[in-house]
PDB file of N, CA and C in Angstrom:
ATOM      1  N   VAL A  10     -13.276  23.163   2.048  1.00 75.00           N
ATOM      2  CA  VAL A  10     -13.436  21.733   2.193  1.00 75.00           C
ATOM      3  C   VAL A  10     -12.233  21.048   1.559  1.00 75.00           C
ATOM      4  N   LEU A  11     -11.573  20.214   2.326  1.00 82.00           N
ATOM      5  CA  LEU A  11     -10.440  19.451   1.821  1.00 82.00           C
ATOM      6  C   LEU A  11     -10.886  18.030   1.518  1.00 82.00           C
ATOM      7  N   GLN A  12     -10.387  17.507   0.426  1.00 90.00           N
ATOM      8  CA  GLN A  12     -10.746  16.145   0.040  1.00 90.00           C
ATOM      9  C   GLN A  12      -9.476  15.331  -0.163  1.00 90.00           C
ATOM     10  N   GLU A  13      -9.430  14.182   0.454  1.00 92.00           N
ATOM     11  CA  GLU A  13      -8.305  13.245   0.341  1.00 92.00           C
ATOM     12  C   GLU A  13      -8.860  11.916  -0.145  1.00 92.00           C
ATOM     13  N   MET A  14      -8.221  11.323  -1.142  1.00 94.00           N
ATOM     14  CA  MET A  14      -8.748  10.088  -1.698  1.00 94.00           C
ATOM     15  C   MET A  14      -7.608   9.188  -2.164  1.00 94.00           C
ATOM     16  N   ALA A  15      -7.771   7.912  -1.946  1.00 95.00           N
ATOM     17  CA  ALA A  15      -6.872   6.896  -2.508  1.00 95.00           C
ATOM     18  C   ALA A  15      -7.731   5.974  -3.353  1.00 95.00           C
ATOM     19  N   LYS A  16      -7.265   5.680  -4.561  1.00 95.00           N
ATOM     20  CA  LYS A  16      -8.046   4.877  -5.483  1.00 95.00           C
ATOM     21  C   LYS A  16      -7.176   3.758  -6.038  1.00 95.00           C
ATOM     22  N   SER A  17      -7.665   2.526  -5.950  1.00 93.00           N
ATOM     23  CA  SER A  17      -6.962   1.366  -6.501  1.00 93.00           C
ATOM     24  C   SER A  17      -7.677   0.917  -7.762  1.00 93.00           C
ATOM     25  N   GLU A  18      -6.902   0.574  -8.793  1.00 93.00           N
ATOM     26  CA  GLU A  18      -7.471   0.172 -10.078  1.00 93.00           C
ATOM     27  C   GLU A  18      -6.753  -1.058 -10.597  1.00 93.00           C
ATOM     28  N   CYS A  19      -7.504  -1.916 -11.270  1.00 91.00           N
ATOM     29  CA  CYS A  19      -6.945  -3.061 -11.980  1.00 91.00           C
ATOM     30  C   CYS A  19      -7.286  -2.908 -13.454  1.00 91.00           C
ATOM     31  N   HIS A  20      -6.291  -3.038 -14.301  1.00 91.00           N
ATOM     32  CA  HIS A  20      -6.502  -2.975 -15.743  1.00 91.00           C
ATOM     33  C   HIS A  20      -6.136  -4.341 -16.317  1.00 91.00           C
ATOM     34  N   PHE A  21      -7.125  -4.984 -16.942  1.00 89.00           N
ATOM     35  CA  PHE A  21      -6.930  -6.317 -17.509  1.00 89.00           C
ATOM     36  C   PHE A  21      -6.758  -6.205 -19.015  1.00 89.00           C
ATOM     37  N   ILE A  22      -5.636  -6.683 -19.514  1.00 87.00           N
ATOM     38  CA  ILE A  22      -5.366  -6.713 -20.942  1.00 87.00           C
ATOM     39  C   ILE A  22      -5.223  -8.177 -21.328  1.00 87.00           C
ATOM     40  N   ASN A  23      -6.094  -8.648 -22.205  1.00 84.00           N
ATOM     41  CA  ASN A  23      -6.057 -10.042 -22.643  1.00 84.00           C
ATOM     42  C   ASN A  23      -6.329 -10.990 -21.464  1.00 84.00           C
ATOM     43  N   GLY A  24      -7.436 -10.765 -20.781  1.00 83.00           N
ATOM     44  CA  GLY A  24      -7.787 -11.614 -19.640  1.00 83.00           C
ATOM     45  C   GLY A  24      -6.853 -11.376 -18.475  1.00 83.00           C
ATOM     46  N   THR A  25      -6.331 -12.460 -17.917  1.00 82.00           N
ATOM     47  CA  THR A  25      -5.411 -12.317 -16.779  1.00 82.00           C
ATOM     48  C   THR A  25      -3.954 -12.472 -17.196  1.00 82.00           C
ATOM     49  N   GLU A  26      -3.688 -12.517 -18.495  1.00 86.00           N
ATOM     50  CA  GLU A  26      -2.292 -12.639 -18.940  1.00 86.00           C
ATOM     51  C   GLU A  26      -1.495 -11.382 -18.641  1.00 86.00           C
ATOM     52  N   LYS A  27      -2.064 -10.222 -18.949  1.00 91.00           N
ATOM     53  CA  LYS A  27      -1.390  -8.942 -18.698  1.00 91.00           C
ATOM     54  C   LYS A  27      -2.289  -8.129 -17.785  1.00 91.00           C
ATOM     55  N   VAL A  28      -1.851  -7.926 -16.552  1.00 91.00           N
ATOM     56  CA  VAL A  28      -2.642  -7.201 -15.559  1.00 91.00           C
ATOM     57  C   VAL A  28      -1.798  -6.055 -15.022  1.00 91.00           C
ATOM     58  N   ARG A  29      -2.440  -4.900 -14.870  1.00 93.00           N
ATOM     59  CA  ARG A  29      -1.758  -3.718 -14.346  1.00 93.00           C
ATOM     60  C   ARG A  29      -2.516  -3.231 -13.116  1.00 93.00           C
ATOM     61  N   TYR A  30      -1.807  -3.043 -12.010  1.00 94.00           N
ATOM     62  CA  TYR A  30      -2.393  -2.534 -10.771  1.00 94.00           C
ATOM     63  C   TYR A  30      -1.893  -1.106 -10.560  1.00 94.00           C
ATOM     64  N   MET A  31      -2.820  -0.212 -10.265  1.00 95.00           N
ATOM     65  CA  MET A  31      -2.457   1.181 -10.003  1.00 95.00           C
ATOM     66  C   MET A  31      -3.138   1.640  -8.722  1.00 95.00           C
ATOM     67  N   GLN A  32      -2.409   2.397  -7.934  1.00 96.00           N
ATOM     68  CA  GLN A  32      -2.971   3.007  -6.740  1.00 96.00           C
ATOM     69  C   GLN A  32      -2.647   4.498  -6.811  1.00 96.00           C
ATOM     70  N   ARG A  33      -3.690   5.318  -6.797  1.00 97.00           N
ATOM     71  CA  ARG A  33      -3.529   6.760  -6.942  1.00 97.00           C
ATOM     72  C   ARG A  33      -3.898   7.456  -5.631  1.00 97.00           C
ATOM     73  N   TYR A  34      -3.156   8.499  -5.296  1.00 96.00           N
ATOM     74  CA  TYR A  34      -3.427   9.310  -4.116  1.00 96.00           C
ATOM     75  C   TYR A  34      -3.733  10.722  -4.593  1.00 96.00           C
ATOM     76  N   ILE A  35      -4.915  11.230  -4.200  1.00 96.00           N
ATOM     77  CA  ILE A  35      -5.423  12.498  -4.721  1.00 96.00           C
ATOM     78  C   ILE A  35      -5.790  13.401  -3.553  1.00 96.00           C
ATOM     79  N   HIS A  36      -5.425  14.667  -3.674  1.00 94.00           N
ATOM     80  CA  HIS A  36      -5.786  15.683  -2.678  1.00 94.00           C
ATOM     81  C   HIS A  36      -6.372  16.874  -3.421  1.00 94.00           C
ATOM     82  N   ASN A  37      -7.621  17.215  -3.099  1.00 92.00           N
ATOM     83  CA  ASN A  37      -8.312  18.325  -3.762  1.00 92.00           C
ATOM     84  C   ASN A  37      -8.235  18.232  -5.285  1.00 92.00           C
ATOM     85  N   ARG A  38      -8.577  17.074  -5.823  1.00 91.00           N
ATOM     86  CA  ARG A  38      -8.616  16.793  -7.262  1.00 91.00           C
ATOM     87  C   ARG A  38      -7.249  16.866  -7.941  1.00 91.00           C
ATOM     88  N   LEU A  39      -6.166  16.841  -7.176  1.00 94.00           N
ATOM     89  CA  LEU A  39      -4.814  16.849  -7.728  1.00 94.00           C
ATOM     90  C   LEU A  39      -4.109  15.559  -7.319  1.00 94.00           C
ATOM     91  N   GLN A  40      -3.739  14.773  -8.312  1.00 96.00           N
ATOM     92  CA  GLN A  40      -3.014  13.536  -8.023  1.00 96.00           C
ATOM     93  C   GLN A  40      -1.585  13.906  -7.642  1.00 96.00           C
ATOM     94  N   PHE A  41      -1.174  13.491  -6.434  1.00 97.00           N
ATOM     95  CA  PHE A  41       0.169  13.833  -5.981  1.00 97.00           C
ATOM     96  C   PHE A  41       1.096  12.630  -5.888  1.00 97.00           C
ATOM     97  N   LEU A  42       0.540  11.412  -5.896  1.00 97.00           N
ATOM     98  CA  LEU A  42       1.357  10.220  -5.745  1.00 97.00           C
ATOM     99  C   LEU A  42       0.659   9.052  -6.421  1.00 97.00           C
ATOM    100  N   MET A  43       1.451   8.138  -7.004  1.00 97.00           N
ATOM    101  CA  MET A  43       0.868   6.984  -7.679  1.00 97.00           C
ATOM    102  C   MET A  43       1.830   5.809  -7.610  1.00 97.00           C
ATOM    103  N   PHE A  44       1.256   4.614  -7.442  1.00 97.00           N
ATOM    104  CA  PHE A  44       2.015   3.382  -7.596  1.00 97.00           C
ATOM    105  C   PHE A  44       1.485   2.690  -8.842  1.00 97.00           C
ATOM    106  N   ASP A  45       2.378   2.275  -9.713  1.00 94.00           N
ATOM    107  CA  ASP A  45       2.018   1.573 -10.949  1.00 94.00           C
ATOM    108  C   ASP A  45       2.821   0.282 -10.983  1.00 94.00           C
ATOM    109  N   SER A  46       2.127  -0.861 -11.091  1.00 94.00           N
ATOM    110  CA  SER A  46       2.838  -2.143 -11.064  1.00 94.00           C
ATOM    111  C   SER A  46       3.737  -2.318 -12.298  1.00 94.00           C
ATOM    112  N   ASP A  47       3.419  -1.658 -13.406  1.00 93.00           N
ATOM    113  CA  ASP A  47       4.298  -1.730 -14.581  1.00 93.00           C
ATOM    114  C   ASP A  47       5.626  -1.020 -14.321  1.00 93.00           C
ATOM    115  N   VAL A  48       5.579   0.065 -13.561  1.00 94.00           N
ATOM    116  CA  VAL A  48       6.800   0.798 -13.201  1.00 94.00           C
ATOM    117  C   VAL A  48       7.495   0.100 -12.032  1.00 94.00           C
ATOM    118  N   GLY A  49       6.704  -0.355 -11.044  1.00 94.00           N
ATOM    119  CA  GLY A  49       7.252  -1.109  -9.924  1.00 94.00           C
ATOM    120  C   GLY A  49       7.617  -0.289  -8.714  1.00 94.00           C
ATOM    121  N   HIS A  50       7.330   1.012  -8.742  1.00 96.00           N
ATOM    122  CA  HIS A  50       7.606   1.849  -7.574  1.00 96.00           C
ATOM    123  C   HIS A  50       6.664   3.052  -7.577  1.00 96.00           C
ATOM    124  N   TYR A  51       6.721   3.830  -6.488  1.00 97.00           N
ATOM    125  CA  TYR A  51       5.882   5.018  -6.354  1.00 97.00           C
ATOM    126  C   TYR A  51       6.480   6.160  -7.161  1.00 97.00           C
ATOM    127  N   VAL A  52       5.599   6.983  -7.720  1.00 97.00           N
ATOM    128  CA  VAL A  52       6.008   8.161  -8.492  1.00 97.00           C
ATOM    129  C   VAL A  52       5.275   9.359  -7.916  1.00 97.00           C
ATOM    130  N   GLY A  53       6.008  10.438  -7.616  1.00 97.00           N
ATOM    131  CA  GLY A  53       5.413  11.657  -7.092  1.00 97.00           C
ATOM    132  C   GLY A  53       5.215  12.683  -8.190  1.00 97.00           C
ATOM    133  N   PHE A  54       4.122  13.455  -8.096  1.00 97.00           N
ATOM    134  CA  PHE A  54       3.807  14.453  -9.111  1.00 97.00           C
ATOM    135  C   PHE A  54       3.876  15.875  -8.579  1.00 97.00           C
ATOM    136  N   THR A  55       3.989  16.027  -7.275  1.00 96.00           N
ATOM    137  CA  THR A  55       4.133  17.333  -6.637  1.00 96.00           C
ATOM    138  C   THR A  55       5.306  17.229  -5.672  1.00 96.00           C
ATOM    139  N   PRO A  56       5.795  18.348  -5.143  1.00 96.00           N
ATOM    140  CA  PRO A  56       6.875  18.243  -4.149  1.00 96.00           C
ATOM    141  C   PRO A  56       6.508  17.349  -2.962  1.00 96.00           C
ATOM    142  N   PHE A  57       5.273  17.465  -2.483  1.00 95.00           N
ATOM    143  CA  PHE A  57       4.817  16.604  -1.382  1.00 95.00           C
ATOM    144  C   PHE A  57       4.776  15.144  -1.832  1.00 95.00           C
ATOM    145  N   GLY A  58       4.308  14.890  -3.042  1.00 96.00           N
ATOM    146  CA  GLY A  58       4.257  13.537  -3.577  1.00 96.00           C
ATOM    147  C   GLY A  58       5.637  12.949  -3.800  1.00 96.00           C
ATOM    148  N   GLU A  59       6.578  13.766  -4.285  1.00 97.00           N
ATOM    149  CA  GLU A  59       7.956  13.292  -4.486  1.00 97.00           C
ATOM    150  C   GLU A  59       8.604  12.922  -3.169  1.00 97.00           C
ATOM    151  N   MET A  60       8.346  13.720  -2.124  1.00 97.00           N
ATOM    152  CA  MET A  60       8.891  13.410  -0.799  1.00 97.00           C
ATOM    153  C   MET A  60       8.348  12.073  -0.301  1.00 97.00           C
ATOM    154  N   ASN A  61       7.046  11.863  -0.449  1.00 96.00           N
ATOM    155  CA  ASN A  61       6.440  10.610  -0.016  1.00 96.00           C
ATOM    156  C   ASN A  61       6.879   9.442  -0.882  1.00 96.00           C
ATOM    157  N   ALA A  62       7.077   9.656  -2.171  1.00 97.00           N
ATOM    158  CA  ALA A  62       7.554   8.586  -3.052  1.00 97.00           C
ATOM    159  C   ALA A  62       8.942   8.119  -2.612  1.00 97.00           C
ATOM    160  N   ARG A  63       9.826   9.053  -2.284  1.00 97.00           N
ATOM    161  CA  ARG A  63      11.169   8.676  -1.807  1.00 97.00           C
ATOM    162  C   ARG A  63      11.072   7.851  -0.525  1.00 97.00           C
ATOM    163  N   ARG A  64      10.202   8.290   0.389  1.00 97.00           N
ATOM    164  CA  ARG A  64      10.029   7.583   1.665  1.00 97.00           C
ATOM    165  C   ARG A  64       9.466   6.181   1.436  1.00 97.00           C
ATOM    166  N   LEU A  65       8.431   6.067   0.620  1.00 96.00           N
ATOM    167  CA  LEU A  65       7.795   4.771   0.391  1.00 96.00           C
ATOM    168  C   LEU A  65       8.683   3.833  -0.428  1.00 96.00           C
ATOM    169  N   ASN A  66       9.429   4.375  -1.382  1.00 97.00           N
ATOM    170  CA  ASN A  66      10.318   3.549  -2.202  1.00 97.00           C
ATOM    171  C   ASN A  66      11.525   3.037  -1.431  1.00 97.00           C
ATOM    172  N   SER A  67      11.819   3.648  -0.282  1.00 97.00           N
ATOM    173  CA  SER A  67      12.957   3.196   0.518  1.00 97.00           C
ATOM    174  C   SER A  67      12.591   2.002   1.402  1.00 97.00           C
ATOM    175  N   ASP A  68      11.317   1.609   1.403  1.00 96.00           N
ATOM    176  CA  ASP A  68      10.849   0.485   2.216  1.00 96.00           C
ATOM    177  C   ASP A  68      10.619  -0.727   1.311  1.00 96.00           C
ATOM    178  N   PRO A  69      11.567  -1.681   1.259  1.00 96.00           N
ATOM    179  CA  PRO A  69      11.438  -2.814   0.330  1.00 96.00           C
ATOM    180  C   PRO A  69      10.252  -3.721   0.646  1.00 96.00           C
ATOM    181  N   VAL A  70       9.851  -3.820   1.906  1.00 96.00           N
ATOM    182  CA  VAL A  70       8.704  -4.657   2.273  1.00 96.00           C
ATOM    183  C   VAL A  70       7.423  -4.070   1.692  1.00 96.00           C
ATOM    184  N   ARG A  71       7.249  -2.772   1.820  1.00 94.00           N
ATOM    185  CA  ARG A  71       6.063  -2.099   1.278  1.00 94.00           C
ATOM    186  C   ARG A  71       6.014  -2.230  -0.241  1.00 94.00           C
ATOM    187  N   LEU A  72       7.156  -2.049  -0.905  1.00 95.00           N
ATOM    188  CA  LEU A  72       7.191  -2.171  -2.368  1.00 95.00           C
ATOM    189  C   LEU A  72       6.833  -3.581  -2.819  1.00 95.00           C
ATOM    190  N   GLU A  73       7.367  -4.570  -2.141  1.00 95.00           N
ATOM    191  CA  GLU A  73       7.067  -5.955  -2.522  1.00 95.00           C
ATOM    192  C   GLU A  73       5.587  -6.275  -2.307  1.00 95.00           C
ATOM    193  N   ARG A  74       5.017  -5.736  -1.242  1.00 93.00           N
ATOM    194  CA  ARG A  74       3.594  -5.944  -0.981  1.00 93.00           C
ATOM    195  C   ARG A  74       2.742  -5.283  -2.070  1.00 93.00           C
ATOM    196  N   ARG A  75       3.100  -4.076  -2.508  1.00 93.00           N
ATOM    197  CA  ARG A  75       2.368  -3.397  -3.579  1.00 93.00           C
ATOM    198  C   ARG A  75       2.505  -4.155  -4.899  1.00 93.00           C
ATOM    199  N   ARG A  76       3.686  -4.650  -5.179  1.00 93.00           N
ATOM    200  CA  ARG A  76       3.887  -5.403  -6.428  1.00 93.00           C
ATOM    201  C   ARG A  76       3.064  -6.683  -6.440  1.00 93.00           C
ATOM    202  N   ALA A  77       2.853  -7.270  -5.270  1.00 93.00           N
ATOM    203  CA  ALA A  77       2.083  -8.513  -5.164  1.00 93.00           C
ATOM    204  C   ALA A  77       0.583  -8.281  -5.304  1.00 93.00           C
ATOM    205  N   GLU A  78       0.135  -7.023  -5.268  1.00 92.00           N
ATOM    206  CA  GLU A  78      -1.289  -6.723  -5.405  1.00 92.00           C
ATOM    207  C   GLU A  78      -1.833  -7.186  -6.754  1.00 92.00           C
ATOM    208  N   VAL A  79      -0.994  -7.278  -7.765  1.00 91.00           N
ATOM    209  CA  VAL A  79      -1.445  -7.762  -9.071  1.00 91.00           C
ATOM    210  C   VAL A  79      -2.050  -9.148  -8.922  1.00 91.00           C
ATOM    211  N   ASP A  80      -1.389 -10.026  -8.194  1.00 90.00           N
ATOM    212  CA  ASP A  80      -1.906 -11.378  -8.002  1.00 90.00           C
ATOM    213  C   ASP A  80      -2.951 -11.443  -6.887  1.00 90.00           C
ATOM    214  N   ARG A  81      -2.647 -10.824  -5.756  1.00 91.00           N
ATOM    215  CA  ARG A  81      -3.511 -10.927  -4.584  1.00 91.00           C
ATOM    216  C   ARG A  81      -4.843 -10.223  -4.775  1.00 91.00           C
ATOM    217  N   PHE A  82      -4.840  -9.056  -5.379  1.00 90.00           N
ATOM    218  CA  PHE A  82      -6.051  -8.258  -5.504  1.00 90.00           C
ATOM    219  C   PHE A  82      -6.687  -8.375  -6.891  1.00 90.00           C
ATOM    220  N   CYS A  83      -5.905  -8.167  -7.939  1.00 89.00           N
ATOM    221  CA  CYS A  83      -6.475  -8.119  -9.291  1.00 89.00           C
ATOM    222  C   CYS A  83      -6.826  -9.498  -9.841  1.00 89.00           C
ATOM    223  N   ARG A  84      -5.838 -10.364  -9.978  1.00 88.00           N
ATOM    224  CA  ARG A  84      -6.113 -11.681 -10.566  1.00 88.00           C
ATOM    225  C   ARG A  84      -7.080 -12.496  -9.712  1.00 88.00           C
ATOM    226  N   HIS A  85      -6.957 -12.353  -8.400  1.00 88.00           N
ATOM    227  CA  HIS A  85      -7.838 -13.088  -7.488  1.00 88.00           C
ATOM    228  C   HIS A  85      -9.300 -12.669  -7.689  1.00 88.00           C
ATOM    229  N   ASN A  86      -9.554 -11.410  -7.995  1.00 86.00           N
ATOM    230  CA  ASN A  86     -10.910 -10.881  -8.141  1.00 86.00           C
ATOM    231  C   ASN A  86     -11.318 -10.686  -9.593  1.00 86.00           C
ATOM    232  N   TYR A  87     -10.644 -11.328 -10.516  1.00 87.00           N
ATOM    233  CA  TYR A  87     -10.951 -11.157 -11.943  1.00 87.00           C
ATOM    234  C   TYR A  87     -12.418 -11.437 -12.246  1.00 87.00           C
ATOM    235  N   GLU A  88     -12.953 -12.494 -11.687  1.00 85.00           N
ATOM    236  CA  GLU A  88     -14.359 -12.870 -11.946  1.00 85.00           C
ATOM    237  C   GLU A  88     -15.318 -11.798 -11.427  1.00 85.00           C
ATOM    238  N   VAL A  89     -14.948 -11.088 -10.372  1.00 85.00           N
ATOM    239  CA  VAL A  89     -15.803 -10.030  -9.811  1.00 85.00           C
ATOM    240  C   VAL A  89     -15.787  -8.809 -10.710  1.00 85.00           C
ATOM    241  N   PHE A  90     -14.604  -8.458 -11.243  1.00 75.00           N
ATOM    242  CA  PHE A  90     -14.453  -7.223 -12.019  1.00 75.00           C
ATOM    243  C   PHE A  90     -15.031  -7.341 -13.429  1.00 75.00           C
ATOM    244  N   THR A  91     -15.025  -8.519 -14.011  1.00 76.00           N
ATOM    245  CA  THR A  91     -15.486  -8.673 -15.391  1.00 76.00           C
ATOM    246  C   THR A  91     -16.959  -9.085 -15.420  1.00 76.00           C
ATOM    247  N   PRO A  92     -17.689  -8.595 -16.393  1.00 70.00           N
ATOM    248  CA  PRO A  92     -19.112  -8.962 -16.476  1.00 70.00           C
ATOM    249  C   PRO A  92     -19.324 -10.407 -16.872  1.00 70.00           C
TER     250      PRO A  92
END
């Protein structure tokens, strides 16, 4: 059985002043690729992940869209995520 998963996370530090958006890509419980808004680009953890990170980082439109997720996805939904 093969399992493929993408997981998006928002980390709120001090309310909405410091927000971190992360998107993780996992295959068979092994994280192979990640986008971190603090870093600002994709990072690969396996040879397959490194290849995809190079491909995704070469697309400035995709990178800008991922960087904007902090405002569009995290800050916009702050009231939903917090109790």
